[in-house]
CSV table of C-alpha atoms in Angstrom, one decimal:
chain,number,residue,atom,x,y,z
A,43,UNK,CA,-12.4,198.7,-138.2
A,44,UNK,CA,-9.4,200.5,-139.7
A,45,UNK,CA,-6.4,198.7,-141.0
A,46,UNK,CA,-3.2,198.2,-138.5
A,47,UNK,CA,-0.9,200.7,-140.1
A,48,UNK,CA,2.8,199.0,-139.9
A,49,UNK,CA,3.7,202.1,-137.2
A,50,UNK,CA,1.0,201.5,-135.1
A,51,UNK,CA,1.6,198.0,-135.1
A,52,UNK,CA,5.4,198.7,-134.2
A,53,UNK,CA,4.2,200.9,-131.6
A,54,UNK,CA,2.2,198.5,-130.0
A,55,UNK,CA,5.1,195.7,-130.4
A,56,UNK,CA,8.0,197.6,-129.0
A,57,UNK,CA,5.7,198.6,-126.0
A,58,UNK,CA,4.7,195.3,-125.2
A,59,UNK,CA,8.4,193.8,-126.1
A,60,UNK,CA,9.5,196.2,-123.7
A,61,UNK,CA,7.1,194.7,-121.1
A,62,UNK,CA,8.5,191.5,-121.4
A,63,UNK,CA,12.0,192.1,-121.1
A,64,UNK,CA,11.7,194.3,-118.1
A,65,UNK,CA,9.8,192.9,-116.2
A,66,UNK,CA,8.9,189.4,-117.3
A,67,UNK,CA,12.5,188.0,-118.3
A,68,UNK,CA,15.1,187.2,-115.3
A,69,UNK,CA,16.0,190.2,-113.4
A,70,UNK,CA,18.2,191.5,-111.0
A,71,UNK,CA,16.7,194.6,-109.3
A,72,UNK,CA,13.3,195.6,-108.5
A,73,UNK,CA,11.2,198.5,-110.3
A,74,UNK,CA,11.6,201.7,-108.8
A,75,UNK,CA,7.6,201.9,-107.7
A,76,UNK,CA,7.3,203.9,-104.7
A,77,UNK,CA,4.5,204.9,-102.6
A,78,UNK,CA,5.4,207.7,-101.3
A,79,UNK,CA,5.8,209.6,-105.1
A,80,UNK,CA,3.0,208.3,-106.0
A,81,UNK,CA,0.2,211.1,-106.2
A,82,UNK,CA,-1.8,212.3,-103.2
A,83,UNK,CA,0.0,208.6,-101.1
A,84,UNK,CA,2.0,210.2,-98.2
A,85,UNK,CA,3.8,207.3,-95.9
A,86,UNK,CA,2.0,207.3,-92.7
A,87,UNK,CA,3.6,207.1,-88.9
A,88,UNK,CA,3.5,203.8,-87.6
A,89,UNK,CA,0.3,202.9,-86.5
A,90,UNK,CA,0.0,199.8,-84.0
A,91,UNK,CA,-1.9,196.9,-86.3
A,92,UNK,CA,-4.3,194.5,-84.3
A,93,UNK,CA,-4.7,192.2,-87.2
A,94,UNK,CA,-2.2,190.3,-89.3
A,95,UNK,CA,-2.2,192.4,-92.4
A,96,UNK,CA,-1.0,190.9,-95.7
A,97,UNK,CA,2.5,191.2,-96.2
A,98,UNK,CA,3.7,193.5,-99.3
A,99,UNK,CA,4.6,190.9,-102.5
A,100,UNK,CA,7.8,189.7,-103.1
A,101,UNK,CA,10.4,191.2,-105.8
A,102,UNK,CA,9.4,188.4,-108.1
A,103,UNK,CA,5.5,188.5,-108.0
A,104,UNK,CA,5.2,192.0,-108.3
A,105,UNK,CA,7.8,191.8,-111.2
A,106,UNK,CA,5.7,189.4,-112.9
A,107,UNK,CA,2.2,191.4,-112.4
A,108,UNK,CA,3.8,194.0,-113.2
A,109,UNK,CA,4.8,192.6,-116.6
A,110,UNK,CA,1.9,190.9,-117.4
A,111,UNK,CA,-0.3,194.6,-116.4
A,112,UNK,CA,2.4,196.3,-119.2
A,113,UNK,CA,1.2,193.4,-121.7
A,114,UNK,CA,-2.1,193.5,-121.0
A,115,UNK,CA,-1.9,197.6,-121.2
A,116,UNK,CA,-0.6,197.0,-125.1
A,117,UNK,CA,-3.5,194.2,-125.8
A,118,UNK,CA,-6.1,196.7,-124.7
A,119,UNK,CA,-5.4,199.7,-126.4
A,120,UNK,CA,-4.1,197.7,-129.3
A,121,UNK,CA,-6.3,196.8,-132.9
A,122,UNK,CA,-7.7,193.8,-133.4
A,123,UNK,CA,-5.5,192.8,-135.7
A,124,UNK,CA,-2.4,194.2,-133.6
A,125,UNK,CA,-3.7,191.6,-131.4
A,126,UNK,CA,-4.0,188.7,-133.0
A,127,UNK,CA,-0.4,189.3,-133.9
A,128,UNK,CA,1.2,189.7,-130.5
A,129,UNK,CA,-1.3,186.7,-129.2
A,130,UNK,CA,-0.5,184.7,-132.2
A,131,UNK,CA,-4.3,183.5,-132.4
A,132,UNK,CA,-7.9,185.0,-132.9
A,133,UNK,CA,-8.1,187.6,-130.4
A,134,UNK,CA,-11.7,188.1,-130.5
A,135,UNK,CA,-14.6,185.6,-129.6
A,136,UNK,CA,-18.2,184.7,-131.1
A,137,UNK,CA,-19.7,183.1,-128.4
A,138,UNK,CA,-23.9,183.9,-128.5
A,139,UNK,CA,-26.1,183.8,-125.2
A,140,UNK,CA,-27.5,180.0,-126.6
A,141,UNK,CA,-23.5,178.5,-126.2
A,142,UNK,CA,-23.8,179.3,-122.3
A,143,UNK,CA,-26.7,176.1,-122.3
A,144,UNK,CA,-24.7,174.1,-124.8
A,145,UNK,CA,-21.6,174.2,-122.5
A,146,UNK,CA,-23.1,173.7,-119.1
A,147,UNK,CA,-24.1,177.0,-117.8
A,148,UNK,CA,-27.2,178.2,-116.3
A,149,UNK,CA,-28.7,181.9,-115.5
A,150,UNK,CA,-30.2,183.1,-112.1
A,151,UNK,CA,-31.6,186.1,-111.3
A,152,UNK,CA,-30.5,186.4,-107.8
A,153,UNK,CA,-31.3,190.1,-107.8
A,154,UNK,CA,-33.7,190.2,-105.2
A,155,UNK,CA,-33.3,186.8,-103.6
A,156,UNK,CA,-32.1,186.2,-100.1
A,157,UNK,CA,-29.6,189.0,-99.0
A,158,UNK,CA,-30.7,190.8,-101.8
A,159,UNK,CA,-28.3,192.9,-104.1
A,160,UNK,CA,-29.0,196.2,-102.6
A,161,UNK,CA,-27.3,194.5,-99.3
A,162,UNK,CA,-24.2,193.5,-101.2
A,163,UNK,CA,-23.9,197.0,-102.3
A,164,UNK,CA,-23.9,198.6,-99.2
A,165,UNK,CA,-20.2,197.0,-98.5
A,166,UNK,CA,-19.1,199.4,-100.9
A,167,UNK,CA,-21.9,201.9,-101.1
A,168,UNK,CA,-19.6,204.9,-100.2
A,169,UNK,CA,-18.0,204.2,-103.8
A,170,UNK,CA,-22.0,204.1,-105.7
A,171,UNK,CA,-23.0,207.0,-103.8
A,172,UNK,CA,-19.5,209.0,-104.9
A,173,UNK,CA,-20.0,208.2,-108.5
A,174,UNK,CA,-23.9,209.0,-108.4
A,175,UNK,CA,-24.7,205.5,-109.0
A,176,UNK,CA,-28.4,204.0,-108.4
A,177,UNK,CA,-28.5,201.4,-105.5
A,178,UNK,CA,-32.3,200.6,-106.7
A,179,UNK,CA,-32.8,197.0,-108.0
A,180,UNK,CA,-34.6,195.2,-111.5
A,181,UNK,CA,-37.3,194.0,-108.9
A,182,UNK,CA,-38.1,197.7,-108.1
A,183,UNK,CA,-37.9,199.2,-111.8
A,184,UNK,CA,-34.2,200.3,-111.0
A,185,UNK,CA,-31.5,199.3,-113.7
A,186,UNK,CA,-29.4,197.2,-110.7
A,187,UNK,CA,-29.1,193.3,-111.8
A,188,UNK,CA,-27.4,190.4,-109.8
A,189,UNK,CA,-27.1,187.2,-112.0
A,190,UNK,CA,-25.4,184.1,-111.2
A,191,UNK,CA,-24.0,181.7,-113.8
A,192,UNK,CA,-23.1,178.5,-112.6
A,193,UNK,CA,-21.7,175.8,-114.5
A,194,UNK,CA,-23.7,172.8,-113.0
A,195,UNK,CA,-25.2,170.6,-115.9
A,196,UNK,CA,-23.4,168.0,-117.6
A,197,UNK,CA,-22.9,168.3,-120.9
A,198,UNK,CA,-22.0,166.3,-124.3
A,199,UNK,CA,-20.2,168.3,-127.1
A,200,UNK,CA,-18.5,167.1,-130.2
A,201,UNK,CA,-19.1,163.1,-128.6
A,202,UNK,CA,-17.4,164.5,-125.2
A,203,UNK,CA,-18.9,164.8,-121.6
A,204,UNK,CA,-18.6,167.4,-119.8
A,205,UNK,CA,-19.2,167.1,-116.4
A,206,UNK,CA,-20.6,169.7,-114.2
A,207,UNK,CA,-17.5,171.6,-112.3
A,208,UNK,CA,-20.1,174.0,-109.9
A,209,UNK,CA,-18.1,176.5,-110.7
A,210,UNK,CA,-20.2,179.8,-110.7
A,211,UNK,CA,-19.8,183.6,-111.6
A,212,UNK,CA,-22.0,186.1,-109.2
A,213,UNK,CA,-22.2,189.1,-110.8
A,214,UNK,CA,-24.0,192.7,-110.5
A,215,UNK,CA,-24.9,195.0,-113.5
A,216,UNK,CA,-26.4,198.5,-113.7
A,217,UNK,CA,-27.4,198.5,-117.1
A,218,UNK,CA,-27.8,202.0,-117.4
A,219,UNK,CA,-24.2,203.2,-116.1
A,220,UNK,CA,-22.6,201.0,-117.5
A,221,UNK,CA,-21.4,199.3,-114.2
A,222,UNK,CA,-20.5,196.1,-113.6
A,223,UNK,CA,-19.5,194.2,-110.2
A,224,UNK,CA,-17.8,190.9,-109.5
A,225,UNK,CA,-18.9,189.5,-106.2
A,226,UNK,CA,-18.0,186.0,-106.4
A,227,UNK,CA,-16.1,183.9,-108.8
A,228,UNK,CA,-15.1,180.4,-108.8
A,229,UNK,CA,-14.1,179.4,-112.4
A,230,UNK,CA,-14.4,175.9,-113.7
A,231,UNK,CA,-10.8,175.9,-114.4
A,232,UNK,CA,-10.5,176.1,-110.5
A,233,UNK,CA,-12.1,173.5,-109.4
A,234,UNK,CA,-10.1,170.4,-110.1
A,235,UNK,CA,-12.5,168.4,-112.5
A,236,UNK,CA,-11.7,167.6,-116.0
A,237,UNK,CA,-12.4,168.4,-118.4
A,238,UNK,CA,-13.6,171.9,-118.4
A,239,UNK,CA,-15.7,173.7,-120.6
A,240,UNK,CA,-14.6,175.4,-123.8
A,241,UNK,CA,-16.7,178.5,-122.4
A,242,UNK,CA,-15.6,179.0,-119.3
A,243,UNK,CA,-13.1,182.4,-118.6
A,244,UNK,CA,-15.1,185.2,-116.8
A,245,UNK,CA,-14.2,187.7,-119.0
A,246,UNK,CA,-16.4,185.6,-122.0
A,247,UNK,CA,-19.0,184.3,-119.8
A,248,UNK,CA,-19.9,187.4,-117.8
A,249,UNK,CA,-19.8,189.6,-121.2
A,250,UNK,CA,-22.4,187.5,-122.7
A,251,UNK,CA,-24.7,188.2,-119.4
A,252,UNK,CA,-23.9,192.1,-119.8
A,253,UNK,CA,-25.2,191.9,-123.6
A,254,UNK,CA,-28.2,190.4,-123.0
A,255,UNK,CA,-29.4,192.2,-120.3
A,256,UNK,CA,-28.2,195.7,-121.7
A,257,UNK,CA,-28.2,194.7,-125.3
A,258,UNK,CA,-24.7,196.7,-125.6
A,259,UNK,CA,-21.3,196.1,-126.2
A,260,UNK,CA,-17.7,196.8,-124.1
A,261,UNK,CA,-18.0,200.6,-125.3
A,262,UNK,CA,-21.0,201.1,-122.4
A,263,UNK,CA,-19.2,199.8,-120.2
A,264,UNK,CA,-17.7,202.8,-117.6
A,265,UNK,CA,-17.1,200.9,-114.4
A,266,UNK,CA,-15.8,197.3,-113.4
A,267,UNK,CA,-15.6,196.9,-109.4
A,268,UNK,CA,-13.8,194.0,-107.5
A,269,UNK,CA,-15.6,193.4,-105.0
A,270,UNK,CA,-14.6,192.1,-100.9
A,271,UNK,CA,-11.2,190.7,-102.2
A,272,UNK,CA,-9.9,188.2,-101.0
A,273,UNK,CA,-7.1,186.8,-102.7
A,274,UNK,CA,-4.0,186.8,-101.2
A,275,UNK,CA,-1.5,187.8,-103.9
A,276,UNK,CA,-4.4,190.8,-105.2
A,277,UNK,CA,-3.9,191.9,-101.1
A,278,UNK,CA,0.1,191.5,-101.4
A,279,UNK,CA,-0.3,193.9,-104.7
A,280,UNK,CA,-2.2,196.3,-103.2
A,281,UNK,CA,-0.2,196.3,-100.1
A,282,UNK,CA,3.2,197.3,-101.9
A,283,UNK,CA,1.8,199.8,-104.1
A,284,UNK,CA,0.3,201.4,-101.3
A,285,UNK,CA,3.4,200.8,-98.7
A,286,UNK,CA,1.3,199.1,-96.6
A,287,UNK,CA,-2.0,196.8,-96.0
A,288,UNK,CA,-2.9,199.0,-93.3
A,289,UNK,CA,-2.8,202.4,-95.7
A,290,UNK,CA,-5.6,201.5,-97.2
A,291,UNK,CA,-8.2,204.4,-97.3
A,292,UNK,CA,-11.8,204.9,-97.1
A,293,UNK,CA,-13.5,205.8,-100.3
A,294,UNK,CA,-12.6,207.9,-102.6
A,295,UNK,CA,-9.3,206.3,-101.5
A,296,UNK,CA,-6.0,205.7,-103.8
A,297,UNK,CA,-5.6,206.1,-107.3
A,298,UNK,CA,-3.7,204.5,-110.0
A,299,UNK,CA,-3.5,205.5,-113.6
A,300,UNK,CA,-1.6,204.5,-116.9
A,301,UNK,CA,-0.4,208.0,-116.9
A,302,UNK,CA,1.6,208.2,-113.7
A,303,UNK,CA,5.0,209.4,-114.4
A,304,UNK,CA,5.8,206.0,-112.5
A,305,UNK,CA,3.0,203.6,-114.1
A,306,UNK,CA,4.4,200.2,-112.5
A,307,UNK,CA,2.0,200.6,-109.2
A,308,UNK,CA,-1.2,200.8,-112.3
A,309,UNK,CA,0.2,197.7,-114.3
A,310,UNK,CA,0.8,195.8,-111.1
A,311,UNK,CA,-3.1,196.2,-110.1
A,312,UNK,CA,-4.2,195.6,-113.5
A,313,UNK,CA,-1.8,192.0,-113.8
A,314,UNK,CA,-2.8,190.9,-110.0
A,315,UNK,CA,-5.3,187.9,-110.1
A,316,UNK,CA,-8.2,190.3,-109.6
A,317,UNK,CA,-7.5,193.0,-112.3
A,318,UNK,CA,-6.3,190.4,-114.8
A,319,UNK,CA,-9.6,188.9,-115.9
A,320,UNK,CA,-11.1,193.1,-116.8
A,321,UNK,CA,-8.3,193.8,-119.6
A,322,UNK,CA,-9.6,190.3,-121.4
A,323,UNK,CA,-13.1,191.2,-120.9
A,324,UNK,CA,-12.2,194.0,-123.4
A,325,UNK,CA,-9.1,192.4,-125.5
A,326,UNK,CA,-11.8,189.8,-126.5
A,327,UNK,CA,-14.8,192.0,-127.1
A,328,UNK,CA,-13.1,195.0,-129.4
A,329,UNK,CA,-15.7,197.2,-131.1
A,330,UNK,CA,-15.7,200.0,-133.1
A,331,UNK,CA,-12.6,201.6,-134.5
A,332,UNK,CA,-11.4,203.2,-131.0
A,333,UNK,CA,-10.5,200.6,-128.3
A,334,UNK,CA,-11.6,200.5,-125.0
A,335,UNK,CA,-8.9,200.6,-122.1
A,336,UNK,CA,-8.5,200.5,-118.4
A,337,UNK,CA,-7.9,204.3,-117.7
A,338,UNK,CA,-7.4,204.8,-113.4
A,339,UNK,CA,-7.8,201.8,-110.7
A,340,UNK,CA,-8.7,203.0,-107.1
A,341,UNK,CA,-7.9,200.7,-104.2
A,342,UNK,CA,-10.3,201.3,-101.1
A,343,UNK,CA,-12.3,199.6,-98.0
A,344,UNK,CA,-15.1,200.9,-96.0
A,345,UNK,CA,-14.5,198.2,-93.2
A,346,UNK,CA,-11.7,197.6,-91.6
A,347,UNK,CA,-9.6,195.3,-93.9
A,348,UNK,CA,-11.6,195.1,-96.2
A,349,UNK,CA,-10.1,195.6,-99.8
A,350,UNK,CA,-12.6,196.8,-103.0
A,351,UNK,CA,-11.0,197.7,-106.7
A,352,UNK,CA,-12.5,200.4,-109.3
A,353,UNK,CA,-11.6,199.9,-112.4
A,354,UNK,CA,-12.4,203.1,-114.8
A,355,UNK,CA,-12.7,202.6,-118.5
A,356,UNK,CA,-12.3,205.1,-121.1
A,357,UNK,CA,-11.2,205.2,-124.9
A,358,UNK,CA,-7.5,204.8,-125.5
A,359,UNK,CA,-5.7,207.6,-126.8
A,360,UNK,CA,-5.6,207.9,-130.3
A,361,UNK,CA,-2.6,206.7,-132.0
């Protein structure tokens, strides 16, 4: 890894200073973001809505997704040690595939179990078939994986039990795309019993699943899908940057990207509870000496009201 030179590291600073005072200190106004200047997003004529679509967010949460997206942006594309400096603490993590047994966690392939992975996908199977993705499971010699982690066995570490919290992380991998796809989450964190697990974000637990299947780091990684979301503040997000629940577009459906002239709809996505957990998946992973950055999210359903999220990864730009 190369050394942080000091202007890269005041690069890196001042953008994510300037994250935090826009957007994350008190404020009177709210960012400029519109729909309908965003790329290929035209305002549609009213359209009568049979369902009770979720509302757009408030001034103040998209303020603060938006800010903690810009941060996030900066941590991403950002050294390691550039990070460790803005976090104040280790960025990076040295967790190995025998800590997920020490803290609690078991591993299930679930691949070709009950509704079986290949049914999952075809709720967002428009999206797999655009990017040439393989729908054809482990079970079947494809490169298509569903694992679930749960955290469901008690535990004693450093003379403290842990109990189980059933919290669980269902998650789908194409090991040969590079693709990975959350379909259900429940951290440990979430579940109201104490105390939880050192190991227990997503982004550290589900990485350590992706390396042992794949035996690869973050920089295979091309794709990161959330899945059927559900959330209601992700929904809210998506609903203002789009102008509208209801604008929601079948696949290939709206983009995002960290180079719109007008980035706050990107960093909004990227800071909502469903985009959040991606960026850390790579802050704490960092390999090689160009980082690994989320480049374009798409927003998208193929049933009515349904919300999916495609997250593209690339290299960031060098300095």
């Amino acid at each position: 890894m190369p050394a942080l030179t000091p202007s890269r590291f005041v690069a890196i600073l001042v953008f994510v200073a300037s994250c935090i005072v826009t957007y994350l200190l008190p404020i009177t106004t709210a960012p400029s973001f519109s729909p309908a200047s965003h790329p290929g997003r035209q305002p549609r004529a009213h359209q009568e809505v049979k369902r009770a679509d979720p509302q757009p967010a408030d001034d103040k949460t998209w303020d603060r997704d938006v800010g903690r997206g810009c941060k996030l942006q900066g941590l991403m594309e950002g050294s390691i040690q550039g990070a460790d400096q803005i976090l104040g603490y280790d960025s990076q993590v040295d967790w190995t595939y025998n800590d997920l047994e020490k803290w609690g966690w078991s591993w299930d392939d679930t691949t070709m179990e009950g509704d079986t992975f290949a049914d999952k996908l075809e709720n967002f199977e428009d999206a797999v078939d655009g990017l040439g993705l393989s729908k054809e499971l482990s079970g079947d010699g494809g490169p298509n994986y569903e694992i679930n982690q749960a955290h469901d066995e008690e535990v004693e570490v450093d003379g403290i039990e842990y109990p189980d919290t059933r919290g669980y992380y269902k998650t789908g991998f194409n090991i040969d795309s590079g693709v990975i796809y959350r379909i259900d989450n429940h951290s440990p964190s979430s579940m109201g019993i104490k105390p939880v697990p050192d190991l227990k974000m997503w982004a550290e637990v589900v990485y350590l699943a992706w390396n042992k299947l794949s035996g690869k780091d973050v920089s295979a990684v091309n794709y990161m899908f959330a899945t059927s979301i559900s959330n209601p503040e992700s929904k809210s997000i998506a609903a203002r940057a789009l102008g509208g629940f209801n604008n929601i577009d079948q696949w290939p459906g709206t983009s995002f990207s960290a180079s719109d002239t007008d980035p706050t709809g990107f960093q909004a996505l990227l800071g909502c509870p469903n985009g959040q957990g991606i960026p850390w998946f790579l802050i704490r992973h960092k390999s090689g000496p160009t980082q690994r950055t989320v480049t374009k999210i798409t927003l998208f359903s193929q049933n009515p009201g349904s919300l999916h999220m495609l997250f593209n990864l690339g290299d960031a730009s060098a300095p």
